[in-house]
Tab-separated table of C-alpha atoms and ligand atoms in Angstrom:
chain	number	residue	atom	x	y	z
Z	1	MET	CA	0.000	0.000	0.000
Z	2	GLN	CA	1.319	3.466	-0.672
Z	3	SER	CA	0.420	7.065	-0.288
Z	4	LEU	CA	0.028	8.954	-3.524
Z	5	ASN	CA	3.141	11.051	-3.173
Z	6	SER	CA	5.418	8.360	-4.602
Z	7	PRO	CA	7.818	10.199	-6.929
Z	8	ALA	CA	8.000	7.307	-9.379
Z	9	GLY	CA	5.563	6.592	-12.197
Z	10	VAL	CA	3.185	3.684	-11.978
Z	11	ASP	CA	3.647	0.624	-14.212
Z	12	LEU	CA	1.429	-2.320	-14.790
Z	13	ASN	CA	3.980	-4.857	-13.621
Z	14	SER	CA	2.027	-7.757	-12.325
Z	15	LEU	CA	-1.072	-9.531	-13.409
Z	16	ILE	CA	-2.752	-12.592	-11.968
Z	17	TRP	CA	-5.588	-13.876	-14.040
Z	18	LYS	CA	-7.808	-16.728	-12.976
Z	19	THR	CA	-10.338	-17.416	-15.692
Z	20	GLY	CA	-13.585	-19.305	-15.506
Z	21	THR	CA	-14.713	-18.429	-12.006
Z	22	THR	CA	-14.527	-15.201	-10.138
Z	23	LEU	CA	-11.286	-13.605	-9.302
Z	24	THR	CA	-9.272	-11.318	-11.473
Z	25	ARG	CA	-6.556	-9.346	-9.831
Z	26	ALA	CA	-4.111	-6.721	-10.953
Z	27	ILE	CA	-1.219	-5.361	-9.016
Z	28	ILE	CA	-0.072	-2.024	-10.283
Z	29	GLY	CA	3.133	-1.046	-8.647
Z	30	SER	CA	6.391	0.752	-8.677
Z	31	GLY	CA	9.264	-0.620	-6.612
Z	32	HIS	CA	8.199	-1.370	-3.054
Z	33	ARG	CA	5.235	0.970	-3.275
Z	34	THR	CA	2.220	-0.778	-4.653
Z	35	ILE	CA	-1.296	0.184	-5.488
Z	36	GLN	CA	-3.592	-2.778	-5.817
Z	37	CYS	CA	-6.680	-2.922	-7.946
Z	38	SER	CA	-8.724	-6.091	-7.737
Z	39	ILE	CA	-11.795	-7.079	-9.628
Z	40	ASN	CA	-14.245	-9.829	-8.927
Z	41	PHE	CA	-15.247	-10.940	-12.339
Z	42	SER	CA	-17.452	-13.585	-13.784
Z	43	THR	CA	-18.791	-14.075	-17.252
Z	44	ASN	CA	-21.931	-16.009	-17.853
Z	45	GLN	CA	-21.243	-18.584	-20.539
Z	46	THR	CA	-24.761	-18.467	-21.996
Z	47	THR	CA	-25.516	-14.775	-22.080
Z	48	GLY	CA	-22.034	-13.333	-22.120
Z	49	LYS	CA	-23.241	-10.861	-19.436
Z	50	SER	CA	-20.762	-10.196	-16.698
Z	51	PHE	CA	-20.912	-8.862	-13.197
Z	52	GLY	CA	-18.279	-7.243	-11.126
Z	53	SER	CA	-17.852	-6.224	-7.540
Z	54	GLY	CA	-17.433	-2.593	-8.321
Z	55	HIS	CA	-14.412	-1.674	-10.318
Z	56	THR	CA	-15.289	-2.886	-13.760
Z	57	SER	CA	-16.583	-5.800	-15.700
Z	58	GLY	CA	-16.319	-7.015	-19.274
Z	59	THR	CA	-13.547	-8.375	-21.421
Z	60	ARG	CA	-9.905	-8.710	-20.539
Z	61	TYR	CA	-9.281	-5.794	-22.905
Z	62	GLU	CA	-11.785	-3.558	-21.069
Z	63	TRP	CA	-10.249	-4.544	-17.794
Z	64	GLN	CA	-6.710	-3.761	-18.969
Z	65	SER	CA	-7.894	-0.371	-20.215
Z	66	ALA	CA	-9.447	0.252	-16.809
Z	67	CYS	CA	-6.086	-0.457	-15.217
Z	68	SER	CA	-4.261	1.936	-17.513
Z	69	ILE	CA	-6.875	4.610	-16.796
Z	70	LEU	CA	-6.288	4.011	-13.091
Z	71	ALA	CA	-2.517	4.226	-13.589
Z	72	GLY	CA	-2.957	7.511	-15.457
Z	73	LYS	CA	-5.197	8.839	-12.697
Z	74	VAL	CA	-2.641	7.911	-10.081
Z	75	GLU	CA	0.124	9.726	-11.947
Z	76	SER	CA	-1.923	12.894	-12.161
Z	77	GLN	CA	-2.913	12.590	-8.500
Z	78	GLN	CA	0.744	12.193	-7.592
Z	79	GLN	CA	1.393	15.527	-9.270
Z	80	ASN	CA	-1.512	17.105	-7.371
Z	81	THR	CA	-0.239	15.634	-4.146
Z	82	ALA	CA	3.192	17.171	-4.636
Z	83	ASP	CA	1.482	20.534	-5.140
Z	84	ASP	CA	-0.679	19.972	-2.067
Z	85	ALA	CA	2.314	19.117	0.104
Z	86	ALA	CA	3.389	22.746	0.289
Z	87	ALA	CA	-0.097	23.799	1.278
Z	88	VAL	CA	-0.224	21.163	4.001
Z	89	ASN	CA	3.138	22.210	5.403
Z	90	GLY	CA	1.783	25.731	5.480
Z	91	HIS	CA	-1.308	24.383	7.334
Z	92	ALA	CA	-3.566	25.473	4.507
Z	93	THR	CA	-5.252	22.082	4.195
Z	94	LEU	CA	-5.742	18.961	6.264
Z	95	ASP	CA	-4.409	18.473	9.737
Z	96	LEU	CA	-3.555	14.813	9.930
Z	97	VAL	CA	-1.244	14.910	12.945
Z	98	PRO	CA	-1.987	11.839	15.091
Z	99	VAL	CA	-4.200	12.538	18.127
Z	100	GLU	CA	-1.488	12.080	20.735
Z	101	GLN	CA	0.756	14.749	19.136
Z	102	GLN	CA	-1.920	17.432	19.194
Z	103	SER	CA	-2.299	19.884	22.021
Z	104	THR	CA	-5.996	18.979	22.254
Z	105	PRO	CA	-7.072	15.342	21.884
Z	106	ILE	CA	-10.298	16.249	20.060
Z	107	ARG	CA	-9.992	16.292	16.292
Z	108	LYS	CA	-12.142	18.420	14.053
Z	109	ALA	CA	-14.387	16.406	11.721
Z	110	LEU	CA	-13.381	16.559	8.053
Z	111	SER	CA	-15.724	18.253	5.627
Z	112	ILE	CA	-15.893	18.219	1.821
Z	113	ALA	CA	-13.621	21.283	1.734
Z	114	ASP	CA	-10.834	19.346	3.463
Z	115	LEU	CA	-10.617	16.630	0.851
Z	116	SER	CA	-7.215	17.023	-0.718
Z	117	PRO	CA	-4.901	14.011	-0.691
Z	118	SER	CA	-2.634	13.820	2.325
Z	119	PRO	CA	1.119	13.674	1.843
Z	120	MET	CA	1.489	11.874	5.180
Z	121	HIS	CA	1.265	8.189	5.759
Z	122	GLY	CA	2.264	7.138	9.235
Z	123	GLN	CA	2.583	3.653	10.661
Z	124	LYS	CA	-0.982	3.427	11.875
Z	125	LEU	CA	-3.898	2.360	9.730
Z	126	ARG	CA	-6.044	5.444	9.119
Z	127	VAL	CA	-9.716	4.703	9.554
Z	128	ALA	CA	-12.417	7.208	8.592
Z	129	TYR	CA	-15.721	7.316	10.458
Z	130	GLN	CA	-18.708	9.670	10.467
Z	131	GLY	CA	-19.078	11.848	13.529
Z	132	VAL	CA	-16.807	13.479	16.061
Z	133	PRO	CA	-14.682	11.829	18.780
Z	134	GLY	CA	-16.912	10.018	21.257
Z	135	ALA	CA	-19.312	8.828	18.515
Z	136	TYR	CA	-20.170	5.117	18.467
Z	137	SER	CA	-18.680	4.964	15.006
Z	138	GLU	CA	-15.308	5.916	16.489
Z	139	ALA	CA	-15.644	3.009	18.942
Z	140	ALA	CA	-16.569	0.715	16.033
Z	141	ALA	CA	-13.450	1.850	14.124
Z	142	GLY	CA	-11.357	0.984	17.207
Z	143	LYS	CA	-13.030	-2.414	17.536
Z	144	ALA	CA	-12.544	-3.192	13.843
Z	145	TYR	CA	-8.942	-1.992	13.717
Z	146	PRO	CA	-7.422	-1.888	17.234
Z	147	GLY	CA	-4.745	0.797	17.542
Z	148	CYS	CA	-5.832	2.586	14.360
Z	149	GLU	CA	-5.761	6.331	13.842
Z	150	ALA	CA	-9.467	7.196	13.726
Z	151	ILE	CA	-10.289	10.067	11.356
Z	152	PRO	CA	-13.575	11.897	12.064
Z	153	CYS	CA	-15.611	13.000	9.030
Z	154	ASP	CA	-18.674	15.211	9.107
Z	155	GLN	CA	-20.684	13.139	6.604
Z	156	PHE	CA	-20.821	9.521	5.408
Z	157	GLU	CA	-19.970	10.715	1.903
Z	158	VAL	CA	-16.781	12.348	3.176
Z	159	ALA	CA	-15.736	9.081	4.836
Z	160	PHE	CA	-16.080	7.314	1.461
Z	161	GLN	CA	-14.071	10.021	-0.254
Z	162	THR	CA	-11.249	10.004	2.294
Z	163	VAL	CA	-10.616	6.369	1.396
Z	164	GLU	CA	-10.950	6.944	-2.348
Z	165	LEU	CA	-8.474	9.829	-2.124
Z	166	TRP	CA	-6.009	7.832	0.020
Z	167	ILE	CA	-6.444	10.180	2.976
Z	168	ALA	CA	-7.655	7.165	4.942
Z	169	ASP	CA	-6.970	3.470	4.427
Z	170	ARG	CA	-10.376	2.193	5.550
Z	171	ALA	CA	-13.808	3.513	6.500
Z	172	VAL	CA	-16.062	2.016	9.157
Z	173	LEU	CA	-19.723	2.940	8.680
Z	174	PRO	CA	-23.010	1.834	10.303
Z	175	VAL	CA	-25.402	-0.104	8.076
Z	176	GLU	CA	-28.069	-1.426	10.438
Z	177	ASN	CA	-29.250	-1.354	14.004
Z	178	SER	CA	-31.225	-4.012	15.854
Z	179	LEU	CA	-33.881	-1.440	16.827
Z	180	GLY	CA	-33.724	1.217	14.111
Z	181	GLY	CA	-33.198	-1.024	11.048
Z	182	SER	CA	-31.128	-0.227	7.980
Z	183	ILE	CA	-29.170	2.956	7.410
Z	184	HIS	CA	-30.112	3.349	3.758
Z	185	ARG	CA	-27.884	6.292	3.108
Z	186	ASN	CA	-24.815	4.090	3.389
Z	187	TYR	CA	-26.263	1.454	1.069
Z	188	ASP	CA	-26.869	4.165	-1.541
Z	189	LEU	CA	-23.323	5.375	-1.097
Z	190	LEU	CA	-21.974	1.848	-1.548
Z	191	LEU	CA	-23.578	1.891	-4.982
Z	192	ARG	CA	-22.276	5.308	-5.878
Z	193	HIS	CA	-18.716	4.674	-4.775
Z	194	ARG	CA	-16.234	1.952	-5.597
Z	195	LEU	CA	-15.292	0.791	-2.128
Z	196	HIS	CA	-15.592	-2.852	-1.095
Z	197	ILE	CA	-16.884	-4.338	2.138
Z	198	VAL	CA	-13.913	-6.148	3.696
Z	199	GLY	CA	-15.342	-6.895	7.136
Z	200	GLU	CA	-18.117	-6.257	9.607
Z	201	VAL	CA	-18.200	-5.378	13.271
Z	202	GLN	CA	-21.128	-5.468	15.685
Z	203	LEU	CA	-21.091	-2.882	18.431
Z	204	PRO	CA	-23.385	-3.037	21.479
Z	205	VAL	CA	-24.738	0.503	21.838
Z	206	HIS	CA	-25.155	1.724	25.400
Z	207	HIS	CA	-26.749	5.179	25.466
Z	208	CYS	CA	-26.529	7.789	28.234
Z	209	LEU	CA	-28.510	10.978	28.768
Z	210	LEU	CA	-25.960	13.783	29.065
Z	211	THR	CA	-26.365	17.317	30.389
Z	212	LEU	CA	-24.086	20.070	31.595
Z	213	PRO	CA	-22.963	19.465	35.206
Z	214	GLY	CA	-25.595	20.481	37.771
Z	215	VAL	CA	-28.539	20.377	35.329
Z	216	ARG	CA	-31.612	18.490	36.605
Z	217	LYS	CA	-34.195	16.572	34.624
Z	218	GLU	CA	-36.852	19.201	35.391
Z	219	TYR	CA	-34.864	21.923	33.565
Z	220	LEU	CA	-34.927	20.072	30.252
Z	221	THR	CA	-37.033	21.277	27.307
Z	222	ARG	CA	-35.177	19.436	24.541
Z	223	VAL	CA	-33.261	16.224	23.837
Z	224	ILE	CA	-30.922	16.182	20.850
Z	225	SER	CA	-29.070	13.323	19.173
Z	226	HIS	CA	-28.520	11.287	16.042
Z	227	PRO	CA	-31.935	10.179	14.666
Z	228	GLN	CA	-31.036	6.495	15.219
Z	229	ALA	CA	-30.145	7.182	18.855
Z	230	LEU	CA	-33.393	9.135	19.414
Z	231	ALA	CA	-35.341	6.211	17.925
Z	232	GLN	CA	-33.441	3.696	20.081
Z	233	CYS	CA	-34.353	5.561	23.300
Z	234	GLU	CA	-37.904	6.719	22.558
Z	235	GLN	CA	-39.667	4.600	25.198
Z	236	SER	CA	-37.020	5.199	27.879
Z	237	LEU	CA	-37.307	8.971	27.429
Z	238	THR	CA	-41.057	8.733	27.934
Z	239	LYS	CA	-40.552	6.515	31.013
Z	240	LEU	CA	-38.158	9.124	32.392
Z	241	GLY	CA	-40.981	11.701	32.033
Z	242	LEU	CA	-39.082	13.508	29.285
Z	243	ASN	CA	-41.949	14.400	26.952
Z	244	VAL	CA	-39.883	17.237	25.542
Z	245	ILE	CA	-38.861	18.251	22.023
Z	246	ARG	CA	-36.585	15.755	20.229
Z	247	GLU	CA	-34.195	17.227	17.709
Z	248	ALA	CA	-32.014	15.314	15.268
Z	249	VAL	CA	-28.357	16.238	14.760
Z	250	ASP	CA	-25.539	14.611	12.772
Z	251	ASP	CA	-24.123	12.362	15.473
Z	252	THR	CA	-24.483	11.550	19.151
Z	253	ALA	CA	-21.150	12.932	20.347
Z	254	GLY	CA	-21.701	16.040	18.198
Z	255	ALA	CA	-24.876	16.645	20.215
Z	256	ALA	CA	-22.893	16.584	23.471
Z	257	GLU	CA	-20.218	18.838	21.991
Z	258	TYR	CA	-22.888	21.305	20.823
Z	259	ILE	CA	-24.481	21.537	24.287
Z	260	ALA	CA	-21.096	22.034	25.937
Z	261	ALA	CA	-19.957	24.644	23.386
Z	262	ASN	CA	-23.184	26.642	23.709
Z	263	LYS	CA	-23.615	26.110	27.490
Z	264	LEU	CA	-27.211	24.936	27.019
Z	265	LEU	CA	-28.793	24.297	30.409
Z	266	ASP	CA	-32.179	23.225	29.011
Z	267	THR	CA	-30.929	20.601	26.540
Z	268	ALA	CA	-29.767	17.016	26.978
Z	269	ALA	CA	-27.913	14.794	24.507
Z	270	ILE	CA	-28.147	11.060	23.972
Z	271	ALA	CA	-24.565	9.899	23.579
Z	272	SER	CA	-21.874	7.612	24.971
Z	273	ALA	CA	-20.127	7.762	28.346
Z	274	ARG	CA	-16.924	8.556	26.424
Z	275	ALA	CA	-18.632	11.616	24.899
Z	276	ALA	CA	-19.541	12.740	28.453
Z	277	GLU	CA	-15.889	12.484	29.437
Z	278	LEU	CA	-14.589	14.277	26.321
Z	279	TYR	CA	-17.006	17.223	26.485
Z	280	GLY	CA	-17.254	17.626	30.272
Z	281	MET	CA	-20.890	16.520	30.565
Z	282	GLN	CA	-22.655	14.745	33.410
Z	283	ILE	CA	-24.440	11.421	32.933
Z	284	LEU	CA	-28.027	12.053	34.054
Z	285	ALA	CA	-29.281	8.593	33.068
Z	286	ASP	CA	-27.305	5.526	32.067
Z	287	GLY	CA	-28.354	2.682	29.734
Z	288	ILE	CA	-31.399	4.415	28.252
Z	289	GLN	CA	-31.663	2.291	25.063
Z	290	ASP	CA	-35.116	0.687	24.853
Z	291	ASP	CA	-33.695	-2.773	24.253
Z	292	HIS	CA	-30.672	-3.925	26.164
Z	293	ASN	CA	-29.602	-6.009	23.189
Z	294	ASN	CA	-29.235	-2.814	21.183
Z	295	VAL	CA	-26.497	-3.496	18.651
Z	296	THR	CA	-25.350	-1.650	15.546
Z	297	ARG	CA	-23.659	-3.428	12.674
Z	298	PHE	CA	-20.867	-1.549	10.928
Z	299	VAL	CA	-19.096	-2.474	7.706
Z	300	MET	CA	-15.399	-1.999	7.072
Z	301	LEU	CA	-14.662	-0.529	3.645
Z	302	ALA	CA	-11.482	-0.544	1.588
Z	303	ARG	CA	-10.354	0.341	-1.896
Z	304	GLU	CA	-9.673	-3.300	-2.724
Z	305	PRO	CA	-11.725	-6.372	-1.922
Z	306	ILE	CA	-10.170	-9.081	0.191
Z	307	ILE	CA	-9.573	-12.529	-1.226
Z	308	PRO	CA	-12.519	-14.654	-0.087
Z	309	ARG	CA	-11.733	-17.804	1.918
Z	310	ILE	CA	-13.607	-20.902	2.963
Z	311	ASP	CA	-11.693	-21.804	6.137
Z	312	ARG	CA	-13.828	-19.560	8.354
Z	313	PRO	CA	-17.412	-18.214	8.299
Z	314	PHE	CA	-17.819	-15.625	5.579
Z	315	LYS	CA	-20.711	-13.425	4.601
Z	316	THR	CA	-21.343	-11.902	1.175
Z	317	SER	CA	-23.363	-8.737	0.542
Z	318	ILE	CA	-24.968	-8.159	-2.828
Z	319	VAL	CA	-27.304	-5.611	-4.343
Z	320	PHE	CA	-29.451	-6.277	-7.387
Z	321	ALA	CA	-32.289	-4.764	-9.357
Z	322	HIS	CA	-34.593	-5.601	-12.166
Z	323	ASP	CA	-36.108	-3.067	-14.548
Z	324	GLU	CA	-39.672	-4.384	-14.385
Z	325	GLY	CA	-41.728	-5.640	-11.463
Z	326	THR	CA	-40.723	-7.514	-8.339
Z	327	SER	CA	-41.479	-11.134	-9.341
Z	328	VAL	CA	-37.763	-11.628	-9.806
Z	329	LEU	CA	-37.356	-11.749	-6.028
Z	330	PHE	CA	-38.817	-15.253	-5.709
Z	331	LYS	CA	-36.423	-16.605	-8.327
Z	332	VAL	CA	-33.446	-14.932	-6.724
Z	333	LEU	CA	-34.277	-16.232	-3.261
Z	334	SER	CA	-34.734	-19.758	-4.559
Z	335	ALA	CA	-31.225	-19.651	-6.080
Z	336	PHE	CA	-29.948	-19.436	-2.492
Z	337	ALA	CA	-32.552	-21.743	-0.918
Z	338	PHE	CA	-31.796	-24.605	-3.350
Z	339	ARG	CA	-28.148	-24.443	-2.357
Z	340	ASP	CA	-28.832	-24.301	1.389
Z	341	ILE	CA	-27.323	-20.849	1.699
Z	342	SER	CA	-28.834	-18.890	4.609
Z	343	LEU	CA	-29.714	-15.255	4.164
Z	344	THR	CA	-28.956	-12.931	7.086
Z	345	LYS	CA	-30.546	-9.820	5.614
Z	346	ILE	CA	-32.922	-8.874	2.880
Z	347	GLU	CA	-34.074	-5.381	2.247
Z	348	SER	CA	-35.959	-3.763	-0.604
Z	349	ARG	CA	-36.239	-0.113	-1.440
Z	350	PRO	CA	-38.537	1.496	-3.960
Z	351	HIS	CA	-36.606	3.510	-6.484
Z	352	ARG	CA	-39.194	4.181	-9.172
Z	353	HIS	CA	-38.802	7.927	-9.337
Z	354	ARG	CA	-35.273	8.246	-8.105
Z	355	PRO	CA	-32.428	7.328	-10.428
Z	356	ILE	CA	-29.447	5.696	-8.777
Z	357	ARG	CA	-26.048	6.934	-9.800
Z	358	LEU	CA	-23.825	3.889	-10.103
Z	359	ALA	CA	-20.065	4.122	-9.936
Z	360	ASP	CA	-18.425	3.234	-13.230
Z	361	ASP	CA	-15.197	4.031	-15.024
Z	362	ALA	CA	-16.456	7.425	-16.162
Z	363	ASN	CA	-16.050	10.063	-13.479
Z	364	GLY	CA	-19.684	10.970	-13.024
Z	365	GLY	CA	-21.109	7.439	-12.916
Z	366	VAL	CA	-24.234	6.315	-14.735
Z	367	ALA	CA	-27.762	7.278	-13.631
Z	368	LYS	CA	-30.102	4.247	-13.843
Z	369	HIS	CA	-33.797	3.915	-13.037
Z	370	PHE	CA	-34.975	0.811	-11.203
Z	371	GLU	CA	-38.356	0.013	-9.705
Z	372	TYR	CA	-36.820	-1.604	-6.654
Z	373	ILE	CA	-33.327	-2.165	-5.349
Z	374	PHE	CA	-32.752	-5.292	-3.245
Z	375	TYR	CA	-29.950	-5.810	-0.776
Z	376	VAL	CA	-29.173	-9.333	0.352
Z	377	ASP	CA	-26.535	-10.645	2.760
Z	378	PHE	CA	-25.920	-14.381	2.708
Z	379	GLU	CA	-23.790	-16.724	4.750
Z	380	ALA	CA	-21.242	-18.009	2.245
Z	381	SER	CA	-17.945	-16.912	0.807
Z	382	MET	CA	-17.486	-15.998	-2.840
Z	383	ALA	CA	-14.791	-18.685	-2.825
Z	384	ASP	CA	-17.555	-21.227	-2.154
Z	385	VAL	CA	-18.747	-22.808	-5.397
Z	386	ARG	CA	-22.356	-22.776	-4.094
Z	387	ALA	CA	-22.216	-18.967	-3.871
Z	388	GLN	CA	-20.652	-18.667	-7.314
Z	389	ASN	CA	-23.377	-20.841	-8.837
Z	390	ALA	CA	-26.142	-19.003	-6.978
Z	391	LEU	CA	-24.864	-15.660	-8.266
Z	392	ALA	CA	-24.512	-16.950	-11.825
Z	393	GLU	CA	-28.190	-17.896	-11.610
Z	394	VAL	CA	-29.212	-14.598	-9.976
Z	395	GLN	CA	-27.520	-12.793	-12.805
Z	396	GLU	CA	-29.885	-14.487	-15.248
Z	397	PHE	CA	-32.920	-12.879	-13.584
Z	398	THR	CA	-31.596	-9.404	-12.868
Z	399	SER	CA	-30.594	-6.414	-14.928
Z	400	PHE	CA	-28.133	-5.166	-12.334
Z	401	LEU	CA	-26.072	-7.134	-9.838
Z	402	ARG	CA	-23.126	-6.092	-7.744
Z	403	VAL	CA	-21.162	-7.935	-5.096
Z	404	LEU	CA	-20.558	-5.334	-2.403
Z	405	GLY	CA	-18.098	-7.597	-0.615
Z	406	SER	CA	-17.325	-11.073	0.677
Z	407	TYR	CA	-15.834	-10.863	4.155
Z	408	PRO	CA	-15.373	-12.691	7.487
Z	409	MET	CA	-18.416	-12.648	9.753
Z	410	ASP	CA	-18.080	-10.913	13.114
Z	411	MET	CA	-18.416	-13.889	15.468
Z	412	THR	CA	-17.288	-12.101	18.652
Z	413	PRO	CA	-19.765	-12.638	21.501
Z	414	TRP	CA	-21.172	-9.539	23.150
Z	415	SER	CA	-23.157	-9.100	26.322
Z	416	PRO	CA	-26.332	-7.023	26.663
Z	417	SER	CA	-26.073	-3.583	28.270
Z	418	SER	CA	-27.272	-2.964	31.809
Z	419	SER	CA	-30.636	-1.358	32.672
Z	420	ALA	CA	-31.452	2.317	32.654
Z	421	ALA	CA	-30.710	4.192	35.869
Z	422	VAL	CA	-31.221	7.868	36.562
Z	423	GLU	CA	-28.342	9.455	38.469
W	1	PRE	O1	-23.901	9.168	16.143
W	1	PRE	C1	-23.109	8.271	16.413
W	1	PRE	O2	-22.486	8.218	17.481
W	1	PRE	C2	-22.872	7.232	15.431
W	1	PRE	O3	-21.842	6.614	15.456
W	1	PRE	C3	-23.948	6.935	14.425
W	1	PRE	C4	-24.906	5.832	14.870
W	1	PRE	C5	-25.794	5.387	13.654
W	1	PRE	O4	-25.667	5.926	12.569
W	1	PRE	O5	-26.620	4.485	13.873
W	1	PRE	C6	-24.141	4.643	15.283
W	1	PRE	C7	-24.565	3.829	16.276
W	1	PRE	C8	-25.825	4.080	16.983
W	1	PRE	O6	-26.771	3.236	16.373
W	1	PRE	C9	-26.295	5.474	16.845
W	1	PRE	C10	-25.810	6.297	15.905
């Protein structure tokens, strides 16, 4: 892996090609610095249609052209990066100094305006998350990649872009919660961007009600938090007698930070105990999630897919669509059922009037109209021949199919949170 400020040009110097099944892999590199571009690739023998996991699909020729386009892009980005280096040294752009070297441990969240490639690449894996320090997503990044340098971003989209622009190495983003359901925004972004799911992590979410020190429940006229967190605590807030205004903000820790920065005595935040510590808040009530098995599933995203394996439990996430009607769903589901492949998630979203912009090799992507988009997670690796056959069949029935990633399942046990208690 390299940062983009390598002075050397980029050559196509290694190619591994495995025909017939799924994996096509290119390694584009220069000396010890290597950029990897991998493509999951399968061509249906009958129809000649092909599906890919994001980067490209089609003939070997198309694929090689895609690699040379990528190489060209990298060269031009290297030039940009050299230009940006001066700006960074003059503190005109990103501040990517690791947390422990800063005078204050709280990092500012990145915004779109900050997205210029970083000339720095330290020893630690840089992991982008949405929110500010103290957000659950930061904890998920730490669980997924212990010891990583967590990079706060103000929007999900920015987290995707930090990885695409090599500012971060990975992104860790929430996709579903046991109480609140799917976080559709991130599924849409997975379609629009070229990142691959390389892992998942489940995080038990233990919410606290935070106020400024000395504030009592009776003073409160408003509770602010991330919409998912508000939804996860709805009944507990009512039980606490807090029938006050609920207001949605970008993230839980950001809510605590906002109250602290504006010295709001009438407002409480739903956030983590770590957010209380970071922003000098008191914990008025602890464990206020409605269900003590409240857990959020995050996916780990990278520029390249991982090589699927069969020696441990793997999960594969796909998204597909058909131009007309929904009858295709039965056929698709039977492709998995006949092969004894369990599904862990199925989700449909109407998309009749909203075109989806799909990532492709052109910069802007392609806008496509579908009636419905379906997301399915199943318990098998793409290295498993059953999964390969199921997807070959699914491809027959669908007009669009993408493998979002094939990755190890998070099997770590977790214990439920303790009950709500008002301090
Ligand atoms: O706001 C945060 O702290 C987040 O990390 C976001 C988020 C989410 O998007 O679901 C993550 C976990 C919890 O479910 C609540 C909020």
